[in-house]
Amino acid sequence: MFDLTRRGFATLLGGAAAAWPLGARAQQAAAPLVGFLHGGTSDGAAHQATNFHLGLQQIGYVEGRNITTEYRWAEGHYDRLPALARDLVGHRPAVIAATGGLASALAAKAASKDIPIVFLMGDDPVKFGLVTSLNRPGGNLTGVSFLAPALEAKRVELLRELVPTAGTIAVLVNPNSPGAEGDFEVAFANVAQQAGALIVVSDPFFTSRRDQLTALAAGHRIPAIYHDREFAAAGGLMSYGASLAGAYQEVGVYTGRILKGERPTDLPVIQPTKFELVVNLKTAKELGIEIPPSLLARADQVIE
């Protein structure tokens, strides 16, 4: 069940030198194998895989022509990721793209100490032992990190500006694996009773359920902010974060560079520097919220 306790789904904020296969094994086959590991669903994250391949194409790798990709999806059940990662390693890919969050990166790291791994996550990879430093990763992993906790503070600030009367802001988090779909209903009902606004944190399972989450927020008349513009486009009130599409392309670019012979330890962890604020004016009107002109002026996109 999702609940508002410390152990539950939603919590409240009151009112924050390894050796490498030569050429990343590219010499072993004309069409190297790439593993793609993701914590979400194939349907919900298909566009992310597309952006990953757009990045690969920038380096000259095209699926079905000179590269082959093996996909593994956890379908939101993060406890499956270690087994999925081990299965990918058994196919001996030239590189593994461990995307969709920290759990994928940790599972891939545990599964192999020699296959290059490119991660995409919202956490600090140094804190969780994935790399030695951001500039010199020092092992078989590198990738893209949003450092999401710092962005959550900005989202709190934006919500306070938008809904100054909200004494308490709820935070929807996914501590382990998702429960039944009905638990979302319970969580949003509790948020509506106990909080004046909501932050939905970055999570691959949430991304795969963005239509459901934005509909629940609208149905319970909860002002909410999300991490990616896709939520605002789906009817969410507001989003603030780096471009997820761009991040997946960066993962594809790094994967291609490793296939060309570069080493993860020589590729600094990428941290996005441009962040987008998107406001859905139609949703604001439906919620009876007047967007401050100063906030509208700062928005990168306003959805009418």
PDB file of N, CA, C and O in Angstrom, residues 211-245:
ATOM      1  N   ASP A 211       0.307   9.695 -17.474  1.00  0.00           N
ATOM      2  CA  ASP A 211      -1.083  10.055 -17.753  1.00  0.00           C
ATOM      3  C   ASP A 211      -1.974   9.790 -16.543  1.00  0.00           C
ATOM      4  O   ASP A 211      -2.846  10.598 -16.205  1.00  0.00           O
ATOM      5  N   GLN A 212      -1.739   8.676 -15.886  1.00  0.00           N
ATOM      6  CA  GLN A 212      -2.522   8.336 -14.703  1.00  0.00           C
ATOM      7  C   GLN A 212      -2.260   9.309 -13.562  1.00  0.00           C
ATOM      8  O   GLN A 212      -3.186   9.776 -12.890  1.00  0.00           O
ATOM      9  N   LEU A 213      -0.995   9.646 -13.357  1.00  0.00           N
ATOM     10  CA  LEU A 213      -0.639  10.534 -12.247  1.00  0.00           C
ATOM     11  C   LEU A 213      -1.177  11.945 -12.450  1.00  0.00           C
ATOM     12  O   LEU A 213      -1.692  12.571 -11.519  1.00  0.00           O
ATOM     13  N   THR A 214      -1.051  12.463 -13.667  1.00  0.00           N
ATOM     14  CA  THR A 214      -1.558  13.815 -13.917  1.00  0.00           C
ATOM     15  C   THR A 214      -3.077  13.855 -13.826  1.00  0.00           C
ATOM     16  O   THR A 214      -3.653  14.841 -13.362  1.00  0.00           O
ATOM     17  N   ALA A 215      -3.736  12.774 -14.241  1.00  0.00           N
ATOM     18  CA  ALA A 215      -5.195  12.716 -14.137  1.00  0.00           C
ATOM     19  C   ALA A 215      -5.633  12.671 -12.677  1.00  0.00           C
ATOM     20  O   ALA A 215      -6.625  13.311 -12.294  1.00  0.00           O
ATOM     21  N   LEU A 216      -4.913  11.924 -11.848  1.00  0.00           N
ATOM     22  CA  LEU A 216      -5.252  11.854 -10.431  1.00  0.00           C
ATOM     23  C   LEU A 216      -5.053  13.203  -9.749  1.00  0.00           C
ATOM     24  O   LEU A 216      -5.863  13.626  -8.917  1.00  0.00           O
ATOM     25  N   ALA A 217      -3.967  13.891 -10.107  1.00  0.00           N
ATOM     26  CA  ALA A 217      -3.728  15.211  -9.531  1.00  0.00           C
ATOM     27  C   ALA A 217      -4.852  16.167  -9.916  1.00  0.00           C
ATOM     28  O   ALA A 217      -5.341  16.941  -9.076  1.00  0.00           O
ATOM     29  N   ALA A 218      -5.285  16.102 -11.163  1.00  0.00           N
ATOM     30  CA  ALA A 218      -6.383  16.968 -11.604  1.00  0.00           C
ATOM     31  C   ALA A 218      -7.688  16.583 -10.921  1.00  0.00           C
ATOM     32  O   ALA A 218      -8.443  17.458 -10.474  1.00  0.00           O
ATOM     33  N   GLY A 219      -7.951  15.273 -10.823  1.00  0.00           N
ATOM     34  CA  GLY A 219      -9.189  14.812 -10.215  1.00  0.00           C
ATOM     35  C   GLY A 219      -9.310  15.195  -8.748  1.00  0.00           C
ATOM     36  O   GLY A 219     -10.408  15.496  -8.268  1.00  0.00           O
ATOM     37  N   HIS A 220      -8.187  15.191  -8.039  1.00  0.00           N
ATOM     38  CA  HIS A 220      -8.180  15.568  -6.619  1.00  0.00           C
ATOM     39  C   HIS A 220      -7.859  17.049  -6.424  1.00  0.00           C
ATOM     40  O   HIS A 220      -7.728  17.494  -5.283  1.00  0.00           O
ATOM     41  N   ARG A 221      -7.712  17.766  -7.537  1.00  0.00           N
ATOM     42  CA  ARG A 221      -7.449  19.208  -7.510  1.00  0.00           C
ATOM     43  C   ARG A 221      -6.200  19.527  -6.675  1.00  0.00           C
ATOM     44  O   ARG A 221      -6.204  20.401  -5.804  1.00  0.00           O
ATOM     45  N   ILE A 222      -5.128  18.790  -6.992  1.00  0.00           N
ATOM     46  CA  ILE A 222      -3.863  18.964  -6.282  1.00  0.00           C
ATOM     47  C   ILE A 222      -2.872  19.686  -7.197  1.00  0.00           C
ATOM     48  O   ILE A 222      -2.520  19.171  -8.267  1.00  0.00           O
ATOM     49  N   PRO A 223      -2.387  20.863  -6.822  1.00  0.00           N
ATOM     50  CA  PRO A 223      -1.316  21.502  -7.591  1.00  0.00           C
ATOM     51  C   PRO A 223      -0.043  20.666  -7.476  1.00  0.00           C
ATOM     52  O   PRO A 223       0.422  20.393  -6.365  1.00  0.00           O
ATOM     53  N   ALA A 224       0.492  20.246  -8.614  1.00  0.00           N
ATOM     54  CA  ALA A 224       1.660  19.344  -8.587  1.00  0.00           C
ATOM     55  C   ALA A 224       2.718  19.799  -9.566  1.00  0.00           C
ATOM     56  O   ALA A 224       2.432  20.383 -10.614  1.00  0.00           O
ATOM     57  N   ILE A 225       3.962  19.509  -9.227  1.00  0.00           N
ATOM     58  CA  ILE A 225       5.093  19.778 -10.111  1.00  0.00           C
ATOM     59  C   ILE A 225       5.826  18.476 -10.367  1.00  0.00           C
ATOM     60  O   ILE A 225       5.911  17.604  -9.490  1.00  0.00           O
ATOM     61  N   TYR A 226       6.350  18.334 -11.591  1.00  0.00           N
ATOM     62  CA  TYR A 226       6.979  17.100 -12.033  1.00  0.00           C
ATOM     63  C   TYR A 226       8.385  17.401 -12.556  1.00  0.00           C
ATOM     64  O   TYR A 226       8.764  18.557 -12.717  1.00  0.00           O
ATOM     65  N   HIS A 227       9.124  16.332 -12.856  1.00  0.00           N
ATOM     66  CA  HIS A 227      10.525  16.495 -13.235  1.00  0.00           C
ATOM     67  C   HIS A 227      10.743  16.677 -14.729  1.00  0.00           C
ATOM     68  O   HIS A 227      11.837  17.063 -15.148  1.00  0.00           O
ATOM     69  N   ASP A 228       9.720  16.368 -15.547  1.00  0.00           N
ATOM     70  CA  ASP A 228       9.947  16.374 -16.991  1.00  0.00           C
ATOM     71  C   ASP A 228       8.772  17.007 -17.719  1.00  0.00           C
ATOM     72  O   ASP A 228       7.615  16.881 -17.298  1.00  0.00           O
ATOM     73  N   ARG A 229       9.063  17.677 -18.827  1.00  0.00           N
ATOM     74  CA  ARG A 229       8.051  18.402 -19.587  1.00  0.00           C
ATOM     75  C   ARG A 229       6.937  17.492 -20.100  1.00  0.00           C
ATOM     76  O   ARG A 229       5.828  17.954 -20.386  1.00  0.00           O
ATOM     77  N   GLU A 230       7.213  16.188 -20.249  1.00  0.00           N
ATOM     78  CA  GLU A 230       6.185  15.274 -20.735  1.00  0.00           C
ATOM     79  C   GLU A 230       4.980  15.240 -19.799  1.00  0.00           C
ATOM     80  O   GLU A 230       3.845  15.021 -20.235  1.00  0.00           O
ATOM     81  N   PHE A 231       5.217  15.451 -18.506  1.00  0.00           N
ATOM     82  CA  PHE A 231       4.112  15.474 -17.558  1.00  0.00           C
ATOM     83  C   PHE A 231       3.232  16.700 -17.774  1.00  0.00           C
ATOM     84  O   PHE A 231       1.998  16.612 -17.730  1.00  0.00           O
ATOM     85  N   ALA A 232       3.860  17.849 -17.992  1.00  0.00           N
ATOM     86  CA  ALA A 232       3.088  19.060 -18.259  1.00  0.00           C
ATOM     87  C   ALA A 232       2.317  18.923 -19.567  1.00  0.00           C
ATOM     88  O   ALA A 232       1.162  19.346 -19.676  1.00  0.00           O
ATOM     89  N   ALA A 233       2.933  18.317 -20.566  1.00  0.00           N
ATOM     90  CA  ALA A 233       2.254  18.099 -21.835  1.00  0.00           C
ATOM     91  C   ALA A 233       1.076  17.146 -21.686  1.00  0.00           C
ATOM     92  O   ALA A 233       0.095  17.230 -22.443  1.00  0.00           O
ATOM     93  N   ALA A 234       1.145  16.254 -20.691  1.00  0.00           N
ATOM     94  CA  ALA A 234       0.070  15.292 -20.451  1.00  0.00           C
ATOM     95  C   ALA A 234      -1.026  15.853 -19.549  1.00  0.00           C
ATOM     96  O   ALA A 234      -1.965  15.131 -19.202  1.00  0.00           O
ATOM     97  N   GLY A 235      -0.906  17.127 -19.166  1.00  0.00           N
ATOM     98  CA  GLY A 235      -1.932  17.739 -18.327  1.00  0.00           C
ATOM     99  C   GLY A 235      -1.473  18.109 -16.943  1.00  0.00           C
ATOM    100  O   GLY A 235      -2.277  18.604 -16.136  1.00  0.00           O
ATOM    101  N   GLY A 236      -0.216  17.864 -16.633  1.00  0.00           N
ATOM    102  CA  GLY A 236       0.318  18.265 -15.337  1.00  0.00           C
ATOM    103  C   GLY A 236       0.426  19.779 -15.240  1.00  0.00           C
ATOM    104  O   GLY A 236       0.607  20.466 -16.253  1.00  0.00           O
ATOM    105  N   LEU A 237       0.343  20.311 -14.037  1.00  0.00           N
ATOM    106  CA  LEU A 237       0.343  21.753 -13.847  1.00  0.00           C
ATOM    107  C   LEU A 237       1.676  22.392 -14.237  1.00  0.00           C
ATOM    108  O   LEU A 237       1.709  23.431 -14.913  1.00  0.00           O
ATOM    109  N   MET A 238       2.776  21.779 -13.827  1.00  0.00           N
ATOM    110  CA  MET A 238       4.075  22.427 -14.012  1.00  0.00           C
ATOM    111  C   MET A 238       5.179  21.376 -13.964  1.00  0.00           C
ATOM    112  O   MET A 238       5.068  20.366 -13.264  1.00  0.00           O
ATOM    113  N   SER A 239       6.264  21.629 -14.703  1.00  0.00           N
ATOM    114  CA  SER A 239       7.428  20.746 -14.627  1.00  0.00           C
ATOM    115  C   SER A 239       8.684  21.601 -14.602  1.00  0.00           C
ATOM    116  O   SER A 239       8.720  22.705 -15.156  1.00  0.00           O
ATOM    117  N   TYR A 240       9.710  21.058 -13.944  1.00  0.00           N
ATOM    118  CA  TYR A 240      11.005  21.724 -13.912  1.00  0.00           C
ATOM    119  C   TYR A 240      12.094  20.661 -13.894  1.00  0.00           C
ATOM    120  O   TYR A 240      12.121  19.788 -13.025  1.00  0.00           O
ATOM    121  N   GLY A 241      12.974  20.725 -14.866  1.00  0.00           N
ATOM    122  CA  GLY A 241      14.063  19.764 -14.901  1.00  0.00           C
ATOM    123  C   GLY A 241      14.827  19.845 -16.203  1.00  0.00           C
ATOM    124  O   GLY A 241      14.483  20.619 -17.106  1.00  0.00           O
ATOM    125  N   ALA A 242      15.874  19.051 -16.291  1.00  0.00           N
ATOM    126  CA  ALA A 242      16.648  18.975 -17.527  1.00  0.00           C
ATOM    127  C   ALA A 242      15.876  18.165 -18.559  1.00  0.00           C
ATOM    128  O   ALA A 242      14.921  17.452 -18.232  1.00  0.00           O
ATOM    129  N   SER A 243      16.285  18.280 -19.803  1.00  0.00           N
ATOM    130  CA  SER A 243      15.632  17.543 -20.874  1.00  0.00           C
ATOM    131  C   SER A 243      15.966  16.059 -20.764  1.00  0.00           C
ATOM    132  O   SER A 243      17.129  15.657 -20.900  1.00  0.00           O
ATOM    133  N   LEU A 244      14.955  15.234 -20.505  1.00  0.00           N
ATOM    134  CA  LEU A 244      15.173  13.794 -20.421  1.00  0.00           C
ATOM    135  C   LEU A 244      15.535  13.229 -21.789  1.00  0.00           C
ATOM    136  O   LEU A 244      16.371  12.327 -21.898  1.00  0.00           O
ATOM    137  N   ALA A 245      14.915  13.768 -22.827  1.00  0.00           N
ATOM    138  CA  ALA A 245      15.239  13.313 -24.185  1.00  0.00           C
ATOM    139  C   ALA A 245      16.707  13.574 -24.497  1.00  0.00           C
ATOM    140  O   ALA A 245      17.411  12.713 -25.038  1.00  0.00           O
TER     141      ALA A 245
END
